[in-house]
């Protein structure tokens, strides 16, 4: 796995210290480790070979820098190569100059097209568009119904196939009927790239609608076959961009690299959760870092940035460092957390090295993360007096009982929260400076994990 | 398991189902073969290409490695398999494609060999809990499985315990109507355990033979959602000890090495009784199975090999490996 790749390379290179230069001979073992790690991440075999070749070319002859260990140095080269393979940074998909803009989603069964359609609609709503969803899947039972439910949730129209209507007719009807909508997202049926009949159906849809974007929706957990699937769709229908779904699990998403290498089309969005807001623009830098276990710190900073003003962050950071972080601050953060999205999603972004010691991270990751606990924790803190919030140490047994009653929770839960809070305070004091200073806005959300 | 039990009254449905069944048996292997033929062509074609080129020894191994890895076997397993072949075979044997092929087949069979095991349908009702990450085909598999059981004349009840995904229960309902099985469902967002509790009660009251429980797709890394599944399983056990008879993880054949992490996590948390591989119908090879079976010893109980309602089959290791490695008429 990638988390340990850097460590492994470190070990491999330990014996190279003092050699001065990386040579073909002495990086062989490192290349083997990289190969195993990339293959384990489902990067296509041919792509791995190509990548290794390039890494070797670049690495051989390089001086072992004083500041970097040879291991880090090679990882850096691999990182650069991955970024290059993944392509340029996020480019907005092309939209119509004369509305409506039409997006067509295609992909295998179960890749997440319908959910992605809902997410894209939400994304463009937030940019001021008025999208509508089109269900062009008459095959899977209740597929249209699923899209209708999503549309209802978003408060936008959904065009479903009428009895006996072909996907093409449904789409054409949607274009005709959509007067207020300036953005149509077409959810097509899942199909195999080798199913001739259904691929022809897509070609027909393309011809009839001339969509501005044909997006291939791909499961991030896909294996070696990703290349052929992408090629199949691209050669027969023409793909403009790729959406990578289910990226929030422990999938390394090697498929992203393979697909990009195979069809040369940009990956535009990644799906990172089940909620409709869990769609992010794709950033090659960040994914490359993530693939190499370096964490996606940029995304994290960006997320927290959106949540707090500069001033708030500065004050809080000061409090953090001085250890004067009170339950009141904690409450404020709990409330922010609700805005930020899933906890696990946030945790995923954390680089392994940021928390003190690998064990700690594993400990936090292993802890049960239950977002449903947030409102209860909020209630508990709200039931405290301001004196208690400022100094949790005065909360004795009878106060705990009162707080539990007031918040409708149990004394055990109050105890748990106080324990977590105390532990969190302690942890922050032991954080490395660089983490505490990071952008001046790092939020200590991890403290609420039980 | 899909024997000739035929206990249901001869309604229109079972009659038509019976008719279809007669044609099914002979078709079974052919269908699997057709389904796998694409990947086999590539696999065999690949091997023949390798050997016909008669390149130096080292290149043969490299290309064999590429073939196995491209089948999603994973780098580590591939390395170990090839190492083993190199050790076992003499240098003369290594020159013969047939010998290498059969050795490879034996190796794969060795791993998969003990993994065939039928479904446990004893119990009234026998409860099957279907689990898996999002989009692997749990609901479709349940639909096909229900059809299969209906063919055998069993009474089938479906439990819509996916109360999360939009229109999941509607999807199951369509299947229920299609195959002639009742469905127990609650409102969207309801506690899935409550659905399951009601479903078991209903299954007992109505004298159903089989209860198939459809759960929401859960990424294996989401511990709170996995807890929800554990609760379903606990509730089943409390209603009646010994339930569920089968806890099946549904895996997508297109999934790469992540399938191993999925299986590991689900097995650890929910104690699986077997695996179902879906979408094994065209080009995906599901080589990750080898690693899963080797590590966890889980039997593969069913495979989905097509989009049709009858495209669900028992897993047959030798047919699987054979279909992968042999020529059409071999």
XYZ file of C-alpha atoms in Angstrom:
780
model
C 0.000 0.000 0.000
C 1.035 3.523 -0.630
C 1.131 4.710 2.942
C 4.074 2.502 3.490
C 5.757 3.045 0.157
C 7.794 5.970 1.348
C 8.866 4.017 4.401
C 9.792 1.015 2.337
C 11.822 3.167 0.005
C 13.443 4.745 3.002
C 14.641 1.326 4.082
C 15.749 0.409 0.612
C 17.786 3.554 0.357
C 19.289 3.460 3.786
C 22.170 1.392 2.549
C 22.731 3.866 -0.256
C 23.716 6.695 1.982
C 27.093 7.950 1.077
C 26.880 6.781 -2.506
C 26.350 10.313 -3.659
C 24.475 9.474 -6.806
C 21.524 7.288 -7.700
C 22.575 4.653 -10.181
C 20.663 2.208 -12.300
C 21.797 -0.613 -10.108
C 20.986 0.888 -6.777
C 17.483 2.025 -7.576
C 16.321 -1.350 -8.896
C 14.837 -2.428 -5.621
C 13.159 0.905 -5.158
C 11.587 0.579 -8.588
C 10.298 -2.840 -7.670
C 8.609 -1.453 -4.563
C 7.089 1.332 -6.602
C 5.844 -1.157 -9.137
C 4.167 -3.314 -6.510
C 2.582 -0.299 -4.898
C 1.244 1.107 -8.155
C -0.125 -2.249 -9.232
C -1.740 -2.657 -5.847
C -3.450 0.659 -6.511
C -4.824 -0.821 -9.766
C -2.777 1.355 -12.054
C -2.736 -0.389 -15.401
C 0.203 -2.703 -15.962
C 1.371 -0.973 -19.113
C 1.088 2.429 -17.527
C 3.156 1.239 -14.580
C 5.861 0.029 -16.898
C 5.960 3.323 -18.698
C 6.040 5.217 -15.454
C 8.878 3.151 -14.066
C 10.884 3.740 -17.174
C 10.471 7.460 -16.843
C 11.232 7.453 -13.157
C 14.390 5.489 -13.784
C 15.507 7.862 -16.504
C 14.980 10.816 -14.257
C 16.385 9.300 -11.097
C 19.579 7.789 -12.402
C 22.445 10.175 -12.161
C 20.734 12.461 -9.708
C 22.725 13.477 -6.757
C 21.433 12.408 -3.411
C 20.466 15.735 -1.966
C 21.504 16.524 1.522
C 18.067 17.717 2.505
C 16.188 14.732 1.140
C 16.811 11.107 1.730
C 17.140 9.090 -1.471
C 13.787 7.507 -0.696
C 12.032 10.832 -0.520
C 13.818 11.915 -3.615
C 12.513 9.018 -5.654
C 9.019 9.417 -4.233
C 9.157 13.022 -5.323
C 10.036 11.987 -8.847
C 7.233 9.432 -8.858
C 4.866 12.103 -7.623
C 5.873 14.448 -10.404
C 5.386 11.739 -12.973
C 1.969 10.857 -11.592
C 0.884 14.475 -11.736
C 2.071 14.691 -15.282
C 0.219 11.538 -16.232
C -2.940 12.760 -14.572
C -2.865 15.872 -16.670
C -3.321 19.540 -16.107
C -5.194 20.872 -13.143
C -8.945 21.225 -13.047
C -10.533 22.654 -16.132
C -14.176 23.567 -16.066
C -16.255 21.507 -18.433
C -17.374 23.340 -21.537
C -20.868 24.759 -21.289
C -23.190 25.907 -24.050
C -23.049 29.448 -25.287
C -26.755 29.128 -26.057
C -28.614 27.227 -23.383
C -29.507 24.608 -22.611
C -26.191 22.952 -21.873
C -26.529 19.212 -22.218
C -24.418 16.706 -20.292
C -24.714 13.028 -21.004
C -23.476 10.506 -18.448
C -22.356 7.096 -19.662
C -20.700 4.119 -18.011
C -20.896 0.518 -16.846
C -23.659 -0.737 -14.594
C -23.237 0.297 -10.983
C -20.577 2.910 -11.620
C -22.748 5.597 -10.028
C -24.243 7.491 -12.948
C -27.576 8.277 -11.363
C -26.101 9.571 -8.106
C -23.543 11.550 -10.096
C -26.321 13.098 -12.164
C -27.881 14.382 -8.937
C -24.531 15.639 -7.670
C -23.746 17.453 -10.911
C -27.150 19.092 -10.863
C -26.509 20.316 -7.357
C -23.035 21.523 -8.313
C -24.339 23.609 -11.196
C -27.258 24.881 -9.160
C -24.720 26.352 -6.776
C -23.184 28.102 -9.781
C -26.532 29.643 -10.636
C -27.791 27.301 -13.322
C -31.262 25.813 -13.454
C -30.677 22.160 -14.238
C -33.112 19.414 -15.066
C -32.516 15.667 -14.979
C -33.389 13.278 -17.798
C -33.853 9.579 -17.161
C -32.749 7.771 -20.303
C -32.673 4.373 -18.634
C -35.794 2.345 -19.350
C -34.029 -0.944 -18.556
C -33.020 -1.059 -14.894
C -36.056 -1.422 -12.669
C -36.940 1.846 -10.951
C -33.929 3.703 -12.382
C -36.135 6.612 -13.413
C -37.773 6.594 -10.016
C -34.352 6.910 -8.376
C -33.560 9.947 -10.483
C -36.986 11.415 -9.739
C -36.357 11.136 -6.011
C -33.025 12.939 -6.391
C -34.629 15.648 -8.509
C -37.338 16.091 -5.925
C -34.734 16.440 -3.218
C -33.046 19.169 -5.243
C -36.340 20.759 -6.218
C -35.686 20.473 -9.941
C -37.667 18.812 -12.730
C -37.015 15.284 -13.892
C -38.024 13.936 -17.295
C -38.827 10.239 -17.126
C -39.586 7.890 -19.982
C -43.258 7.494 -20.767
C -44.671 4.054 -21.420
C -42.855 2.579 -24.393
C -40.833 5.696 -25.088
C -37.294 5.253 -26.343
C -34.405 6.963 -24.506
C -33.909 9.200 -27.512
C -37.520 10.340 -27.517
C -37.394 10.985 -23.800
C -34.345 13.194 -24.238
C -35.800 15.067 -27.184
C -39.008 15.634 -25.259
C -36.980 16.943 -22.319
C -35.173 19.408 -24.566
C -38.498 20.580 -25.979
C -40.247 20.850 -22.653
C -37.411 22.364 -20.676
C -38.192 26.026 -21.024
C -36.970 27.231 -17.665
C -34.084 24.825 -17.490
C -30.803 25.960 -18.995
C -28.943 22.780 -18.110
C -29.950 19.190 -18.803
C -28.179 16.199 -17.356
C -28.953 12.941 -19.100
C -28.631 9.759 -17.086
C -28.213 6.864 -19.503
C -28.519 3.176 -18.687
C -25.481 1.274 -17.494
C -23.990 -0.800 -20.255
C -20.981 -2.842 -21.176
C -18.536 -1.259 -23.549
C -18.805 -4.344 -25.740
C -22.580 -4.356 -25.975
C -22.954 -3.308 -29.584
C -26.653 -2.658 -29.482
C -26.503 -0.374 -26.486
C -23.445 1.443 -27.732
C -25.343 2.188 -30.909
C -28.132 3.568 -28.778
C -25.618 5.980 -27.248
C -24.380 6.978 -30.671
C -27.954 7.714 -31.622
C -28.447 9.843 -28.529
C -25.271 11.732 -29.292
C -26.358 12.415 -32.832
C -29.789 13.565 -31.851
C -28.763 15.765 -28.943
C -25.181 16.906 -29.641
C -24.403 17.030 -25.926
C -21.772 19.536 -24.833
C -20.140 17.023 -22.580
C -20.217 13.263 -22.672
C -18.950 12.171 -19.304
C -17.729 8.698 -18.524
C -18.599 7.728 -14.970
C -16.093 5.248 -13.553
C -15.867 3.440 -10.239
C -12.583 4.394 -8.542
C -12.217 0.801 -7.373
C -12.047 -0.544 -10.889
C -9.188 -2.833 -11.751
C -7.026 -3.385 -14.794
C -10.037 -3.477 -17.083
C -10.518 0.273 -16.663
C -8.380 0.977 -19.705
C -10.414 -1.202 -22.026
C -13.684 0.114 -20.681
C -12.597 3.703 -21.186
C -11.244 2.931 -24.643
C -14.444 1.111 -25.537
C -16.648 4.048 -24.653
C -14.255 6.585 -26.097
C -13.839 4.884 -29.439
C -17.535 4.288 -29.914
C -19.135 7.345 -28.411
C -16.374 9.870 -27.753
C -15.712 10.912 -24.176
C -15.102 14.537 -23.173
C -14.415 14.067 -19.500
C -14.386 11.543 -16.700
C -16.057 11.427 -13.295
C -14.430 9.111 -10.788
C -16.883 7.812 -8.188
C -16.656 6.136 -4.789
C -13.306 7.724 -4.136
C -14.094 8.138 -0.431
C -13.328 4.554 0.458
C -9.808 3.202 0.567
C -9.654 2.949 -3.202
C -6.378 4.418 -4.339
C -7.920 5.248 -7.650
C -5.169 3.939 -9.847
C -7.882 3.660 -12.474
C -7.742 7.439 -12.782
C -4.187 7.257 -14.044
C -4.940 4.367 -16.374
C -7.953 6.037 -17.952
C -6.213 9.323 -18.350
C -3.301 7.578 -20.026
C -5.603 5.516 -22.227
C -7.942 8.132 -23.642
C -6.227 11.399 -22.816
C -9.391 13.001 -21.513
C -9.376 14.965 -18.280
C -10.860 13.653 -15.086
C -13.157 16.457 -14.086
C -14.908 15.460 -10.912
C -14.553 12.940 -8.161
C -17.370 11.586 -6.037
C -16.403 11.408 -2.397
C -19.552 10.381 -0.582
C -23.171 9.397 -0.808
C -24.617 12.816 -0.178
C -25.455 15.043 -3.086
C -22.834 17.594 -2.050
C -20.050 15.024 -2.140
C -18.649 15.950 -5.533
C -15.332 17.728 -5.953
C -13.383 19.124 -8.872
C -10.455 16.886 -9.708
C -6.978 18.112 -8.861
C -4.152 15.928 -10.184
C -1.653 17.223 -7.639
C -3.829 16.220 -4.789
C -4.757 12.824 -6.123
C -1.126 12.046 -6.821
C -0.307 12.948 -3.234
C -3.164 10.855 -2.019
C -2.034 7.941 -4.094
C 1.381 8.209 -2.538
C -0.048 8.451 0.959
C 1.047 12.028 1.364
C -2.418 13.257 2.220
C -4.453 15.841 0.480
C -3.673 18.779 2.660
C -4.632 21.349 0.085
C -8.211 20.178 -0.073
C -8.389 20.213 3.671
C -7.064 23.721 3.943
C -9.448 24.837 1.254
C -12.389 23.316 3.026
C -11.603 24.863 6.349
C -10.807 28.140 4.655
C -14.318 28.400 3.388
C -15.588 28.002 6.908
C -13.758 30.602 8.914
C -12.580 34.116 8.565
C -8.931 34.929 8.829
C -9.399 36.614 12.156
C -11.323 33.784 13.752
C -8.701 31.358 12.635
C -5.882 33.446 14.009
C -7.492 33.767 17.409
C -8.285 30.116 17.528
C -4.860 29.057 16.522
C -3.425 31.160 19.287
C -5.751 29.562 21.750
C -4.780 26.196 20.469
C -1.136 26.764 20.923
C -1.500 28.232 24.336
C -3.751 25.397 25.346
C -6.592 27.777 26.128
C -8.997 25.987 23.930
C -12.352 25.931 25.669
C -15.536 23.984 25.279
C -17.047 27.083 23.759
C -14.531 26.927 20.921
C -15.210 23.269 20.666
C -18.911 23.963 20.265
C -18.224 26.502 17.548
C -16.225 23.865 15.746
C -18.829 21.204 16.080
C -21.194 23.542 14.334
C -18.689 24.195 11.589
C -18.122 20.535 11.225
C -21.722 20.041 10.277
C -21.168 22.462 7.436
C -18.017 20.802 6.262
C -19.327 17.387 5.372
C -18.507 13.930 6.472
C -15.850 13.383 9.081
C -14.397 10.416 7.374
C -14.065 12.436 4.240
C -12.041 14.974 6.176
C -9.926 12.302 7.790
C -9.101 10.888 4.410
C -7.458 14.144 3.523
C -5.072 14.074 6.428
C -1.526 13.143 5.609
C -0.128 10.351 7.717
C 2.718 12.438 8.979
C 0.643 15.252 10.348
C -0.487 13.594 13.493
C 2.027 12.633 16.091
C 3.052 9.104 15.416
C 1.561 6.595 13.016
C -0.135 4.783 15.823
C -2.163 7.836 16.673
C -3.552 8.108 13.205
C -4.438 4.462 13.103
C -6.087 4.925 16.454
C -8.190 7.788 15.218
C -9.026 6.031 11.990
C -10.034 2.952 13.872
C -12.218 4.909 16.240
C -15.852 4.811 15.431
C -16.861 7.987 13.682
C -20.474 8.627 14.159
C -21.842 11.830 12.748
C -25.094 11.230 14.487
C -23.330 12.008 17.709
C -22.744 15.599 16.698
C -26.154 16.938 17.698
C -25.953 15.167 21.043
C -22.557 16.648 21.740
C -23.880 20.023 20.799
C -26.764 19.582 23.222
C -24.417 18.605 26.016
C -22.240 21.690 25.646
C -25.310 23.888 25.318
C -26.502 22.612 28.663
C -23.375 23.853 30.414
C -23.028 27.194 32.124
C -20.586 29.605 30.568
C -18.262 29.131 33.528
C -18.253 25.427 32.843
C -17.594 25.971 29.184
C -14.611 28.156 29.920
C -13.137 25.752 32.423
C -14.226 22.185 32.057
C -12.282 21.146 35.092
C -14.921 22.509 37.466
C -17.517 20.096 36.114
C -17.991 17.716 39.011
C -20.410 14.844 39.516
C -23.509 16.833 40.314
C -22.845 19.255 37.480
C -22.509 16.307 35.142
C -25.830 14.947 36.275
C -27.465 18.325 35.692
C -25.897 18.629 32.259
C -27.013 15.150 31.309
C -30.570 15.899 32.363
C -30.589 19.240 30.651
C -29.378 17.846 27.368
C -31.437 14.699 27.452
C -28.346 12.543 27.392
C -26.684 10.336 29.971
C -23.896 11.032 32.444
C -21.821 8.513 30.523
C -22.123 10.580 27.397
C -21.161 13.741 29.265
C -18.173 11.926 30.715
C -17.196 10.683 27.308
C -17.304 14.137 25.827
C -15.253 15.645 28.621
C -12.745 12.863 28.337
C -12.432 13.373 24.617
C -12.111 17.075 25.062
C -9.368 16.706 27.645
C -7.542 14.264 25.433
C -7.878 16.578 22.491
C -6.437 19.487 24.393
C -3.507 17.358 25.325
C -2.994 16.203 21.799
C -2.887 19.679 20.364
C -0.189 20.698 22.722
C 1.894 17.869 21.389
C 1.275 18.626 17.729
C 4.249 19.458 15.613
C 4.602 23.187 15.007
C 4.273 22.832 11.284
C 0.843 21.279 11.651
C -0.328 23.881 14.073
C 0.892 26.649 11.865
C -0.402 25.203 8.701
C -2.083 28.012 6.888
C -3.053 29.341 10.239
C -6.387 27.739 9.893
C -6.186 24.172 10.774
C -9.149 23.028 12.803
C -8.941 20.443 15.510
C -11.904 18.436 14.425
C -10.272 15.133 15.107
C -10.779 15.548 18.812
C -14.344 14.462 18.736
C -13.674 10.915 17.743
C -14.500 8.545 20.552
C -29.058 -26.618 -4.513
C -31.243 -25.781 -7.454
C -32.525 -29.311 -7.548
C -35.851 -30.584 -8.686
C -37.825 -29.522 -5.656
C -41.197 -28.560 -6.977
C -43.562 -27.936 -4.166
C -45.588 -25.042 -5.360
C -48.995 -25.381 -6.880
C -49.039 -25.159 -10.631
C -49.890 -21.565 -11.105
C -49.366 -19.908 -14.427
C -46.141 -18.492 -13.232
C -44.523 -21.718 -12.112
C -45.614 -23.392 -15.292
C -43.950 -20.869 -17.466
C -41.009 -20.961 -15.160
C -40.823 -24.740 -15.482
C -40.814 -24.489 -19.205
C -37.909 -22.143 -19.111
C -36.083 -24.354 -16.697
C -35.946 -27.270 -19.027
C -33.914 -25.369 -21.480
C -31.716 -23.862 -18.862
C -29.577 -26.811 -17.736
C -27.963 -27.474 -21.074
C -27.431 -23.819 -21.655
C -25.689 -23.238 -18.399
C -22.132 -24.051 -19.305
C -22.440 -22.559 -22.735
C -23.613 -19.317 -21.258
C -20.724 -19.185 -18.853
C -18.403 -19.940 -21.684
C -19.884 -17.351 -23.955
C -19.683 -14.877 -21.159
C -16.103 -15.670 -20.492
C -15.116 -16.153 -24.080
C -14.008 -12.582 -24.574
C -11.577 -12.684 -21.732
C -10.512 -16.170 -22.655
C -9.782 -15.206 -26.208
C -7.553 -12.513 -24.969
C -5.948 -14.701 -22.362
C -5.329 -17.658 -24.604
C -4.535 -15.464 -27.551
C -2.046 -13.705 -25.354
C -0.386 -16.901 -24.275
C -0.171 -18.213 -27.782
C 1.303 -15.001 -28.939
C 3.897 -15.198 -26.221
C 4.938 -18.692 -26.974
C 4.814 -18.445 -30.698
C 7.281 -15.629 -30.567
C 9.776 -17.912 -28.866
C 11.544 -15.098 -27.202
C 14.175 -15.465 -24.564
C 13.035 -17.006 -21.303
C 12.890 -13.823 -19.340
C 10.472 -12.151 -21.699
C 8.059 -15.035 -21.466
C 7.862 -14.514 -17.739
C 7.362 -10.862 -18.174
C 4.467 -11.394 -20.515
C 2.960 -14.074 -18.314
C 3.163 -11.569 -15.520
C 1.378 -9.025 -17.635
C -1.377 -11.502 -18.438
C -2.021 -12.417 -14.828
C -1.849 -8.878 -13.578
C -4.141 -7.729 -16.360
C -6.596 -10.301 -15.068
C -6.513 -8.445 -11.733
C -4.751 -11.215 -9.873
C -2.608 -8.623 -8.184
C 1.136 -8.140 -8.215
C 1.965 -10.184 -5.159
C -0.046 -13.264 -6.081
C 1.220 -13.127 -9.625
C 4.771 -12.947 -8.444
C 4.261 -15.898 -6.146
C 2.460 -17.995 -8.748
C 5.120 -17.475 -11.345
C 7.869 -18.115 -8.854
C 6.222 -21.389 -7.991
C 5.932 -22.411 -11.640
C 9.558 -21.596 -12.206
C 10.562 -23.732 -9.278
C 8.317 -26.670 -10.102
C 8.878 -27.043 -13.787
C 12.023 -28.261 -15.425
C 13.641 -26.065 -18.009
C 12.316 -28.347 -20.764
C 8.782 -28.197 -19.422
C 9.050 -24.449 -19.299
C 9.495 -24.406 -23.060
C 6.114 -26.017 -23.600
C 3.122 -23.703 -23.553
C 0.801 -26.604 -22.822
C 2.797 -27.660 -19.816
C 2.995 -24.152 -18.410
C -0.701 -23.685 -19.015
C -1.701 -26.854 -17.257
C 0.599 -26.089 -14.356
C -0.933 -22.662 -14.102
C -4.403 -24.151 -14.226
C -3.533 -26.606 -11.483
C -2.213 -23.845 -9.339
C -5.333 -21.750 -9.738
C -7.540 -24.773 -9.126
C -5.565 -25.564 -6.020
C -6.520 -22.205 -4.642
C -10.128 -22.257 -5.800
C -10.666 -25.975 -5.322
C -12.209 -26.032 -1.865
C -14.268 -22.966 -2.627
C -17.291 -24.590 -4.198
C -20.082 -25.009 -1.749
C -23.796 -24.811 -2.323
C -26.151 -22.377 -0.707
C -27.698 -23.392 2.562
C -31.463 -23.431 2.060
C -32.406 -25.409 5.143
C -34.622 -23.654 7.602
C -38.053 -22.178 7.544
C -37.355 -19.675 6.351
C -33.737 -19.751 5.197
C -32.521 -16.165 5.384
C -29.928 -14.753 3.001
C -28.322 -11.453 3.907
C -26.816 -9.732 0.876
C -24.056 -7.200 1.479
C -21.669 -5.180 -0.605
C -20.322 -1.788 -1.535
C -22.383 0.533 -3.709
C -23.210 -0.559 -7.216
C -22.027 -4.155 -7.199
C -25.452 -5.503 -8.103
C -27.015 -6.665 -4.854
C -30.592 -5.936 -5.862
C -30.212 -7.457 -9.316
C -28.643 -10.565 -7.809
C -31.532 -10.867 -5.392
C -33.948 -10.593 -8.291
C -32.173 -13.348 -10.187
C -31.827 -15.494 -7.090
C -35.515 -15.095 -6.261
C -36.358 -16.186 -9.767
C -34.165 -19.237 -9.410
C -35.827 -20.224 -6.155
C -39.259 -19.626 -7.606
C -38.356 -21.966 -10.428
C -37.727 -24.632 -7.850
C -41.156 -23.949 -6.482
C -40.025 -22.299 -3.292
C -41.916 -19.482 -1.704
C -39.719 -16.418 -1.637
C -40.045 -13.218 0.361
C -37.917 -10.123 -0.254
C -36.906 -7.629 2.441
C -36.117 -4.084 1.268
C -33.592 -3.213 3.942
C -31.957 -0.600 1.726
C -33.881 2.313 3.110
C -31.203 4.786 2.105
C -30.771 4.853 -1.651
C -33.424 6.627 -3.614
C -35.924 4.183 -5.104
C -34.072 1.091 -3.899
C -37.261 -0.534 -2.631
C -39.067 0.302 -5.876
C -36.323 -1.477 -7.760
C -36.773 -4.525 -5.564
C -40.542 -4.314 -5.959
C -40.245 -4.522 -9.711
C -38.193 -7.653 -9.304
C -40.729 -9.025 -6.845
C -43.536 -8.567 -9.339
C -41.449 -10.043 -12.095
C -40.644 -13.262 -10.251
C -43.741 -13.583 -8.105
C -42.344 -12.830 -4.669
C -43.809 -10.615 -1.977
C -41.782 -7.779 -0.589
C -41.633 -6.282 2.895
C -40.684 -2.616 2.967
C -40.851 0.469 5.145
C -40.659 4.171 4.453
C -37.400 5.568 3.025
C -35.014 6.346 5.849
C -36.528 3.761 8.194
C -34.347 1.576 10.397
C -33.295 -1.345 8.187
C -33.232 -3.635 11.219
C -36.914 -2.979 11.764
C -37.608 -3.921 8.150
C -35.704 -7.134 8.635
C -37.524 -7.916 11.882
C -40.875 -7.471 10.189
C -39.718 -9.452 7.195
C -38.723 -12.477 9.270
C -42.022 -12.369 11.144
C -43.881 -12.161 7.862
C -41.800 -14.963 6.371
C -42.659 -17.217 9.302
C -46.326 -16.267 9.264
C -46.682 -16.806 5.531
C -44.648 -19.966 5.523
C -42.007 -18.639 3.143
C -39.093 -20.916 2.365
C -36.562 -18.247 1.548
C -36.134 -14.673 2.745
C -33.724 -12.544 0.724
C -32.564 -9.381 2.483
C -31.400 -6.505 0.275
C -29.188 -4.055 2.162
C -27.915 -0.618 1.243
C -24.566 -0.375 -0.531
C -21.930 0.353 2.080
C -18.343 1.221 1.516
C -16.375 -1.086 3.769
C -14.502 1.865 5.265
C -17.578 3.510 6.749
C -17.670 2.044 10.184
C -20.971 3.557 11.285
C -22.721 2.125 8.253
C -21.096 -1.224 8.799
C -22.442 -1.075 12.353
C -25.903 -0.759 10.889
C -25.351 -3.978 8.962
C -24.073 -5.679 12.081
C -27.244 -4.658 13.819
C -29.316 -6.252 11.067
C -27.404 -9.438 11.551
C -27.813 -9.284 15.325
C -31.535 -8.723 14.999
C -31.818 -11.744 12.721
C -29.965 -13.878 15.233
C -32.242 -12.724 18.004
C -35.449 -13.425 16.147
C -34.294 -16.959 15.614
C -30.933 -18.476 16.460
C -29.043 -19.598 13.418
C -30.278 -16.779 11.168
C -29.121 -15.763 8.665
C -28.181 -19.023 6.963
C -26.105 -17.130 4.431
C -24.254 -13.833 4.737
C -23.107 -13.135 1.205
C -20.789 -10.414 -0.002
C -21.580 -9.267 -3.528
C -18.426 -8.308 -5.427
C -18.181 -6.592 -8.802
C -15.960 -8.514 -11.211
C -14.599 -5.237 -12.528
C -13.197 -4.269 -9.144
C -9.455 -4.471 -8.854
C -7.353 -5.030 -5.775
C -9.825 -3.130 -3.655
C -12.011 -6.247 -3.749
C -9.579 -7.834 -1.321
C -9.951 -4.977 1.137
C -13.701 -5.153 0.785
C -13.798 -8.864 1.471
C -11.374 -8.582 4.368
C -13.301 -5.822 6.082
C -16.758 -7.284 5.546
C -15.580 -10.697 6.627
C -13.967 -9.360 9.762
C -17.010 -7.328 10.727
C -19.840 -9.517 9.555
C -18.497 -13.020 9.250
C -19.364 -13.877 5.684
C -20.511 -17.294 4.592
C -19.626 -16.774 0.969
C -19.166 -14.536 -2.037
C -21.226 -13.643 -5.072
C -19.384 -12.331 -8.123
C -21.423 -10.150 -10.442
C -20.838 -8.791 -13.946
C -18.603 -11.733 -14.779
C -20.191 -11.603 -18.160
C -17.810 -10.137 -20.588
C -14.389 -8.743 -20.211
C -13.779 -8.549 -16.495
C -11.805 -11.440 -15.146
C -12.185 -11.005 -11.416
C -8.698 -12.304 -10.769
C -8.791 -10.633 -7.373
C -10.908 -13.603 -6.337
C -7.821 -15.759 -6.233
C -6.305 -13.599 -3.532
C -9.549 -13.431 -1.570
C -10.169 -17.143 -1.605
C -6.564 -17.840 -0.745
C -6.530 -15.445 2.168
C -9.989 -15.914 3.612
C -11.007 -19.316 2.324
C -14.455 -18.010 1.507
C -16.504 -20.089 -0.896
C -17.824 -18.435 -4.045
C -21.459 -19.366 -4.079
C -22.870 -17.652 -7.113
C -21.741 -15.814 -10.209
C -23.696 -13.363 -12.316
C -22.830 -13.882 -15.976
C -25.252 -11.703 -17.873
C -28.091 -9.267 -17.788
C -30.863 -11.779 -18.252
C -32.939 -12.982 -15.327
C -31.529 -16.496 -15.643
C -27.924 -15.378 -15.774
C -27.014 -16.426 -12.268
C -25.111 -19.605 -11.690
C -23.390 -21.700 -9.115
C -19.697 -21.212 -9.065
C -17.768 -24.090 -10.474
C -14.030 -23.654 -9.913
C -12.886 -25.975 -12.638
C -15.311 -24.542 -15.139
C -14.174 -21.076 -14.121
C -10.475 -21.787 -14.503
C -11.053 -23.984 -17.514
C -13.142 -21.358 -19.249
C -10.452 -18.828 -18.518
C -7.501 -20.832 -19.711
C -8.781 -23.187 -22.377
C -9.826 -22.898 -25.944
C -13.464 -22.875 -26.939
C -13.667 -26.581 -27.775
C -10.990 -27.804 -25.415
